[in-house]
Amino acid sequence: MNKELIIRSGDNAVDFALLKDGKLIELHKEEESGNDFSVGDIFIAKIRKPVPGLNAAFVNVGYEKDAFLHYHDLGPGLLSYLKFIKLVSAGKIKDFSLKSFQFEKEIDKDGAIADVLSANQSVLVQVVKEPISTKGPRISSELSFAGRFLVLVPFSDRVSISQKIEDKAEKDRLKKLVLAVKPKNFGVIVRTVAEGKKTAELEKDLQNLMNRWTAMCKKLPTAHHPSKVLGELNKASSILRDVFNDTFTGIHIDDEELYQETKDYLAEIAPEKQKIVKFYQSQDVPLFEKYHIERQIKTSFGRTVSMSKGAYLIIEHTEALHVIDVNSGNRSNKATNQEDTALEVNMIAAAEIARQLRLRDMGGIIVVDFIDMQNPDNRKVLYDFLKEEMSDDKAKHKILPPSKFGLVQITRQRVRPEVNIETREENPNNLSGDVDAPIQIIDKISFALEKIIKDHKKVKLNVHPFVAAYLKKGFPSIRSKWFFEHKKWVKIIPRDAYTYLEYHFFDDQGNEIKQ
């Protein structure tokens, strides 16, 4: 498995594409004048008003809509936080290490918001969910500082280890190591990528996090309310921090300044991997075109998503949930029976669904209607495979086993607005309305050909002259690839009368082949 990060810089935004074996699995955008409320940002803010009926408070963080702070997101050390903020803001605390800080008692986990917070009270909060639709940010007053290997949690003494680290001896080693080096009154969460790391690497990461905590505290005495006192890393660094590992084989960037920043950050977290950062300077082919990302975007974000062997997904969005329907495409195949066919298509679909959830950053409730399978063993194989495909997904999620009707329910945490790219384009034939992106026409022709070619000795394809030229150009041309795959030559006939996206198949008798 090879992973590559492709970073394209534009006039007002930077686009980030994460590829896994050449296939697009994540797409992010950082806009210069866009949303100033990213997950992980920390603000000094004021309580607008507690709402006892919701057991929550609305907080003015400078967004057009007040942020939402629920009692369960206050954290047990809230009273200590409030006392610390008050003393630091007044200049009465200069030592931010918490070594000699006198803690307050923890708040009741089932308490009431009005008992601990009041209007106009200063509070430090962290964005845990970006503004989505008509809602303001979701925030927490239990702060955490994420590093490469560790997460630092002030006003806590707890050390916890990622559940994805399964080796008990390694868990014990990491816990002993962290307990020996962590500062007093700071908790630490050990991330999965810390597995096997040396003491020096973890200590360096911990010191960087303590430096961020100190830098934030120094801003409090002069910070106005509301204001951001600590921002997340830039998007490139935060992506690398969260997903970078030994499977990365390349990071390609077309902006020199961003290239240098990324190389410097990689020098900190994985100096031996600096050589994989490349500055892309070609003037002939844009970076996203070079790695076929534009094509993948066009074919991955529509209502219908094509898969291999003619199968496809239909993705519908409603107010409350997402519905994904799996279709076999009524293709002929080598499976011996209907059950085998269903399992084959479902496995293809499971891999694509795991990719789509990450790519679109879909959240909430997702219901997948797989093709019905009667054999419970096959349903278990599908369930285990889907869990394995989603194991790399950083968003918290839960998958329920398939029901007897073939439905799988997934809940997936959403902390940012869903990635929604319009893939339909203006009709190129000067007609009203829009059409699927023309770049998809070749895929549609290929899928249609796969379904019909086995049942006919000869197949003729009539298409617009532009499309005909594209199918024939180069070596190997697309038509040549069809020949190698199907062992039959497809005669391509240009038709001037056709519209750009029109095509028809005919047999050797001149009869149109219905798809």
XYZ file of C-alpha atoms in Angstrom:
515
model
C 0.000 0.000 0.000
C 1.404 3.359 -1.084
C 0.065 6.730 0.023
C 0.728 10.089 -1.604
C -0.313 13.593 -0.608
C -0.847 16.015 -3.508
C -1.025 19.715 -2.565
C -2.193 22.276 -5.116
C -1.991 25.995 -4.366
C -4.418 28.438 -5.993
C -5.110 32.164 -5.712
C -7.518 31.912 -2.762
C -7.300 28.303 -1.604
C -5.054 25.290 -1.191
C -6.373 21.833 -2.164
C -5.124 18.626 -0.550
C -5.682 15.217 -2.132
C -4.734 12.018 -0.320
C -4.155 9.043 -2.619
C -3.992 5.378 -1.652
C -2.437 3.261 -4.399
C -3.293 6.062 -6.824
C -6.956 6.240 -5.757
C -8.378 9.408 -4.217
C -9.528 8.724 -0.629
C -9.581 12.195 0.978
C -10.018 15.712 -0.379
C -9.557 18.866 1.712
C -9.614 22.566 0.954
C -8.122 25.424 2.969
C -9.507 28.803 1.911
C -7.631 31.979 2.817
C -10.721 34.052 3.495
C -12.964 31.163 4.523
C -14.011 29.609 7.790
C -11.919 30.781 10.755
C -13.231 28.034 13.015
C -11.304 24.806 12.499
C -11.448 21.736 14.695
C -8.772 22.138 17.375
C -8.768 25.967 17.484
C -8.889 27.421 21.008
C -10.731 30.646 21.855
C -11.026 32.867 24.895
C -14.717 33.689 24.929
C -17.611 34.766 27.096
C -20.741 32.904 28.059
C -23.717 34.553 26.386
C -26.301 32.733 28.469
C -26.788 29.338 30.125
C -29.934 27.505 29.006
C -31.081 25.173 31.826
C -33.647 23.447 29.586
C -30.832 22.222 27.285
C -28.308 21.906 30.132
C -25.997 23.878 27.888
C -24.731 27.393 27.265
C -24.447 29.561 24.191
C -21.014 31.145 23.885
C -19.897 34.149 21.843
C -16.778 33.034 19.964
C -17.015 35.669 17.233
C -19.033 33.599 14.778
C -22.345 34.863 13.377
C -24.089 32.115 15.359
C -23.239 31.470 19.001
C -21.263 28.308 19.729
C -22.947 25.484 21.659
C -21.370 24.215 24.892
C -23.138 21.260 26.529
C -22.643 20.380 30.192
C -21.098 17.025 29.223
C -18.426 18.913 27.238
C -17.304 21.030 30.195
C -14.843 18.469 31.530
C -14.442 17.501 35.197
C -11.736 20.142 35.785
C -13.908 23.102 34.733
C -13.668 24.949 38.059
C -9.885 24.672 38.009
C -9.873 26.002 34.427
C -12.048 28.982 35.368
C -9.839 29.814 38.349
C -6.684 29.489 36.213
C -8.060 31.755 33.450
C -9.030 34.403 35.992
C -5.607 34.416 37.681
C -3.612 34.329 34.422
C -5.705 37.096 32.837
C -5.100 39.235 35.925
C -1.332 38.617 35.707
C -1.233 36.743 39.018
C 0.193 33.538 37.530
C 3.449 33.588 35.576
C 4.293 29.894 35.891
C 2.058 27.917 33.526
C 3.434 24.477 34.437
C 0.594 23.860 36.987
C 3.123 22.371 39.429
C 2.033 24.586 42.306
C -1.480 25.398 41.141
C -4.167 24.643 43.724
C -6.893 22.589 42.067
C -10.620 23.005 42.699
C -12.927 20.046 43.171
C -14.271 18.311 40.068
C -17.785 19.141 38.920
C -20.624 16.627 39.247
C -20.911 14.627 35.999
C -24.722 14.834 36.238
C -24.884 18.458 37.375
C -26.675 21.501 35.975
C -25.128 24.151 33.711
C -26.493 27.040 35.776
C -24.617 25.787 38.861
C -21.181 26.202 37.248
C -21.482 28.883 34.546
C -23.056 32.338 34.444
C -23.579 35.012 31.781
C -20.509 37.111 30.802
C -18.116 34.639 32.389
C -14.734 34.152 30.644
C -14.028 30.636 29.446
C -11.422 28.851 27.315
C -13.087 26.673 24.690
C -11.933 24.443 21.859
C -13.763 23.831 18.578
C -14.779 20.156 18.319
C -17.226 20.565 15.426
C -17.041 23.254 12.766
C -20.074 25.393 11.852
C -22.384 23.307 9.674
C -25.413 24.648 7.794
C -27.317 27.012 10.130
C -25.562 25.843 13.295
C -22.652 27.548 15.052
C -19.523 25.667 16.179
C -19.762 22.903 18.783
C -17.193 23.530 21.503
C -15.677 21.951 24.604
C -13.960 23.482 27.594
C -11.900 20.313 28.132
C -8.862 21.313 26.108
C -6.466 18.946 24.364
C -3.307 19.578 22.346
C -2.683 16.988 19.631
C 0.865 16.089 18.647
C 2.372 13.486 16.376
C 2.511 10.718 18.999
C 0.768 12.180 22.053
C -2.200 14.313 23.052
C -1.701 16.636 26.041
C -4.685 17.247 28.357
C -4.199 20.009 30.992
C -5.813 19.721 34.442
C -5.733 15.924 34.387
C -3.392 13.189 35.595
C -4.751 10.355 33.494
C -2.576 8.421 31.032
C -4.449 6.393 28.424
C -3.222 4.327 25.476
C -4.852 4.006 22.048
C -7.061 0.926 21.876
C -5.646 0.171 18.435
C -2.341 -0.781 20.093
C -3.124 -4.422 20.894
C 0.195 -5.713 22.264
C -0.060 -5.676 26.077
C 3.713 -5.481 26.610
C 3.911 -2.453 24.304
C 1.004 -0.791 26.115
C 2.751 -1.308 29.451
C 6.038 0.053 28.071
C 4.373 3.190 26.711
C 2.428 3.806 29.911
C 5.536 3.517 32.114
C 7.487 5.746 29.750
C 4.827 8.482 29.663
C 4.258 8.368 33.426
C 7.983 8.955 33.898
C 8.193 12.043 31.673
C 4.800 13.749 31.786
C 4.449 17.009 33.757
C 2.410 17.023 36.970
C -1.279 17.878 36.533
C -1.226 17.132 32.811
C -2.863 14.061 31.319
C -1.569 12.312 28.201
C -3.240 10.206 25.529
C -0.834 7.981 23.597
C -1.741 7.803 19.897
C -1.548 4.669 17.745
C 1.502 5.893 15.798
C 3.514 5.963 19.052
C 3.770 2.170 18.930
C 7.435 1.160 18.907
C 8.738 4.729 19.239
C 11.732 5.586 21.405
C 11.729 7.692 24.564
C 13.500 10.618 22.892
C 10.831 10.894 20.173
C 7.974 10.905 22.671
C 9.753 13.395 24.961
C 10.342 15.773 22.043
C 6.672 15.572 21.040
C 5.602 16.203 24.629
C 7.880 19.236 24.918
C 6.438 20.696 21.699
C 2.942 20.352 23.150
C 3.996 22.005 26.421
C 5.466 24.875 24.388
C 2.095 25.329 22.637
C 0.303 25.367 26.004
C 2.736 27.996 27.334
C 2.434 30.140 24.198
C -1.357 30.090 24.537
C -1.256 31.039 28.229
C 1.015 34.021 27.495
C -1.680 35.492 25.233
C -4.451 35.430 27.840
C -3.620 38.636 29.820
C -3.919 40.834 26.703
C -6.465 38.838 24.681
C -9.798 40.506 23.956
C -13.064 38.554 24.129
C -13.734 36.730 21.916
C -10.470 35.884 20.131
C -8.495 32.898 18.955
C -5.587 32.246 21.320
C -4.290 29.116 19.612
C -4.876 27.956 16.050
C -4.539 24.479 14.634
C -1.529 23.708 12.468
C -1.854 24.643 8.804
C -3.818 22.061 6.858
C -0.771 20.373 5.323
C 0.899 19.887 8.713
C -2.311 18.734 10.437
C -2.956 16.133 7.711
C 0.606 14.855 8.001
C 0.382 14.809 11.784
C -2.764 12.687 11.717
C -2.204 10.305 8.788
C 1.523 10.225 7.977
C 3.236 6.850 8.336
C 5.841 4.652 6.665
C 3.496 3.820 3.778
C 3.829 7.357 2.366
C 5.900 7.324 -0.800
C 5.471 10.885 -2.031
C 4.314 14.395 -1.168
C 4.020 16.611 -4.245
C 3.512 20.385 -3.929
C 3.304 23.099 -6.601
C 3.926 26.073 -4.270
C 7.510 26.791 -3.201
C 6.683 28.355 0.168
C 4.309 25.527 1.104
C 6.888 23.026 -0.118
C 9.490 24.445 2.273
C 7.023 24.578 5.203
C 6.031 20.953 4.632
C 9.647 19.839 4.330
C 10.517 21.637 7.586
C 7.577 20.020 9.398
C 8.535 16.586 8.089
C 12.070 17.219 9.318
C 10.595 17.414 12.830
C 8.308 14.381 12.746
C 10.147 12.037 10.336
C 13.500 13.433 9.144
C 14.336 10.229 7.251
C 11.319 10.881 4.985
C 12.224 14.434 3.884
C 13.333 13.163 0.483
C 9.780 12.158 -0.473
C 8.692 15.831 -0.530
C 8.905 17.031 -4.133
C 8.398 20.482 -5.633
C 6.288 20.179 -8.801
C 7.277 22.745 -11.438
C 5.828 21.460 -14.734
C 4.168 24.197 -16.772
C 2.567 21.792 -19.254
C 0.420 19.555 -17.043
C -1.268 20.919 -13.860
C -0.505 18.939 -10.706
C -4.019 17.524 -10.210
C -4.148 16.485 -13.870
C -0.777 14.738 -13.567
C -2.112 12.441 -10.826
C -5.573 12.003 -12.430
C -7.252 13.718 -9.484
C -9.537 15.972 -11.509
C -10.924 12.923 -13.307
C -11.491 11.087 -10.019
C -13.299 14.105 -8.562
C -15.622 14.247 -11.582
C -16.441 10.546 -11.319
C -16.656 10.230 -7.533
C -18.985 12.959 -6.294
C -22.145 12.478 -8.316
C -25.382 10.800 -7.248
C -24.278 7.676 -9.151
C -20.807 6.236 -8.536
C -19.497 3.619 -10.963
C -17.418 0.691 -9.736
C -15.530 -2.134 -11.407
C -17.304 -4.877 -13.362
C -20.257 -2.634 -14.164
C -21.576 -2.354 -10.589
C -22.532 1.054 -9.213
C -23.749 2.922 -6.136
C -26.598 5.393 -5.850
C -26.051 7.863 -2.992
C -29.044 9.838 -1.720
C -28.966 12.553 0.942
C -31.923 13.345 3.180
C -32.221 15.739 6.115
C -31.719 13.008 8.708
C -29.529 10.402 7.013
C -27.676 9.171 3.935
C -28.894 6.183 1.920
C -26.560 4.156 -0.317
C -28.008 1.598 -2.729
C -25.757 -1.111 -4.179
C -26.509 -2.256 -7.750
C -24.949 -5.070 -9.760
C -25.608 -3.367 -13.118
C -27.281 -6.564 -14.411
C -23.974 -7.651 -15.878
C -22.947 -11.116 -16.933
C -20.155 -12.556 -14.791
C -18.227 -15.674 -13.960
C -19.949 -16.296 -10.632
C -21.613 -19.699 -10.478
C -24.836 -18.613 -8.787
C -26.810 -15.635 -7.544
C -25.364 -15.831 -4.018
C -21.794 -15.697 -5.323
C -22.714 -12.776 -7.575
C -24.231 -10.877 -4.639
C -21.158 -11.455 -2.476
C -18.781 -10.393 -5.262
C -20.657 -7.134 -5.933
C -21.135 -6.416 -2.220
C -17.402 -6.777 -1.533
C -16.586 -4.362 -4.368
C -19.211 -1.982 -2.998
C -17.951 -2.210 0.598
C -14.484 -1.010 -0.438
C -15.960 1.860 -2.453
C -18.360 2.852 0.345
C -15.495 3.059 2.860
C -13.694 5.332 0.384
C -16.778 7.466 -0.285
C -17.441 8.099 3.415
C -13.920 9.488 3.847
C -13.844 11.287 0.523
C -17.130 13.144 1.059
C -16.668 13.233 4.861
C -20.215 11.961 5.266
C -21.495 11.901 8.832
C -24.510 11.043 10.932
C -26.516 7.939 10.050
C -25.689 6.074 6.837
C -27.890 3.186 5.693
C -26.447 0.885 3.033
C -28.742 -1.397 1.052
C -26.445 -4.215 -0.033
C -27.659 -6.912 -2.416
C -29.538 -9.582 -0.447
C -27.540 -12.644 0.601
C -29.164 -15.701 2.125
C -26.012 -17.301 3.533
C -25.217 -15.907 7.029
C -21.543 -16.795 6.529
C -21.434 -14.482 3.506
C -23.059 -11.694 5.521
C -20.335 -12.095 8.163
C -17.594 -12.051 5.492
C -19.048 -8.796 4.135
C -19.358 -7.264 7.619
C -15.760 -8.122 8.560
C -14.467 -6.826 5.225
C -16.323 -3.510 5.610
C -14.900 -3.063 9.118
C -11.408 -3.752 7.816
C -11.821 -1.257 4.941
C -12.963 1.428 7.392
C -10.232 0.716 9.947
C -8.066 3.553 8.531
C -10.900 6.077 8.913
C -9.913 8.598 11.598
C -13.518 9.690 12.218
C -15.260 7.830 15.032
C -17.690 5.332 13.571
C -19.748 2.272 14.404
C -20.985 -0.413 12.002
C -23.900 -2.725 12.768
C -23.984 -6.219 11.206
C -26.160 -6.686 8.089
C -29.828 -7.333 8.751
C -31.574 -10.238 7.028
C -32.722 -7.702 4.424
C -29.126 -6.783 3.585
C -29.210 -3.368 5.305
C -26.100 -2.147 7.122
C -26.340 0.838 9.449
C -23.290 3.025 10.029
C -22.895 6.006 12.330
C -19.957 8.263 11.573
C -18.839 11.362 13.416
C -19.035 14.574 11.428
C -16.913 17.481 12.654
C -16.738 19.489 9.405
C -19.224 20.347 6.664
C -19.596 17.506 4.184
C -17.506 17.785 1.023
C -20.045 18.391 -1.720
C -18.735 18.990 -5.239
C -21.086 19.653 -8.137
C -20.114 17.242 -10.895
C -22.858 18.034 -13.406
C -22.011 20.580 -16.078
C -23.763 22.858 -18.528
C -25.085 20.947 -21.525
C -22.378 21.236 -24.259
C -25.044 20.913 -26.965
C -26.432 24.386 -26.190
C -29.585 22.871 -24.741
C -31.183 23.912 -21.477
C -30.359 22.053 -18.273
C -27.190 20.262 -17.217
C -25.632 16.862 -17.874
C -23.176 14.475 -16.261
C -19.588 15.641 -16.685
C -18.436 14.747 -20.240
C -15.276 13.188 -18.776
C -17.487 10.323 -17.579
C -18.565 9.368 -21.112
C -15.608 7.010 -21.629
C -16.375 5.146 -18.399
C -20.028 4.796 -19.406
C -19.090 3.435 -22.831
C -16.627 0.973 -21.269
C -19.188 -0.302 -18.764
C -21.826 -0.684 -21.479
C -19.364 -2.516 -23.718
C -18.487 -4.951 -20.933
C -22.142 -5.928 -20.602
C -22.869 -6.525 -24.283
C -19.663 -7.673 -25.987
C -19.788 -11.292 -24.757
C -23.096 -11.866 -26.515
C -22.046 -10.541 -29.937
C -19.405 -11.638 -32.444
C -18.829 -8.105 -33.714
C -19.647 -4.746 -32.150
C -19.660 -1.336 -33.838
C -19.639 1.857 -31.804
C -21.084 5.053 -33.279
C -20.006 8.235 -31.455
C -19.376 11.940 -31.972
C -16.138 12.557 -33.974
C -14.374 14.150 -30.975
C -15.052 11.095 -28.815
C -14.072 8.739 -31.659
C -10.707 10.492 -32.017
C -10.091 10.264 -28.261
C -10.845 6.521 -28.202
C -8.390 5.857 -31.054
C -5.493 8.110 -30.072
C -2.174 7.006 -28.594
C -0.699 3.594 -27.948
C -2.118 1.724 -26.329
C -5.339 3.525 -27.181
C -8.530 2.930 -25.238
C -9.786 0.784 -28.127
C -6.576 -1.294 -27.939
C -7.117 -1.831 -24.227
C -10.647 -3.046 -24.986
C -9.177 -5.564 -27.432
C -6.657 -6.895 -24.894
C -9.402 -7.226 -22.274
C -12.256 -8.686 -24.365
C -10.293 -10.319 -27.258
C -12.630 -8.613 -29.749
C -12.013 -5.587 -31.954
C -14.536 -2.764 -31.678
C -15.093 -0.798 -34.869
C -15.523 2.906 -34.083
C -17.531 5.015 -36.514
C -17.586 8.846 -36.172
C -21.053 10.342 -36.629
C -21.288 14.068 -37.341
C -24.991 14.158 -36.529
C -24.465 12.931 -32.931
C -24.354 15.269 -29.972
C -21.180 15.254 -27.877
C -22.424 12.740 -25.316
C -24.430 10.493 -27.623
C -23.321 6.955 -28.484
C -24.931 3.744 -29.797
C -23.756 0.161 -30.266
C -24.656 -1.938 -33.353
C -24.130 -5.608 -34.224
C -22.693 -6.958 -37.504
C -26.212 -6.928 -39.034
C -26.568 -3.198 -38.373
C -29.127 -3.675 -35.587
C -28.793 -1.426 -32.568
C -27.790 -3.263 -29.404
C -29.995 -2.179 -26.534
C -28.126 -1.752 -23.252
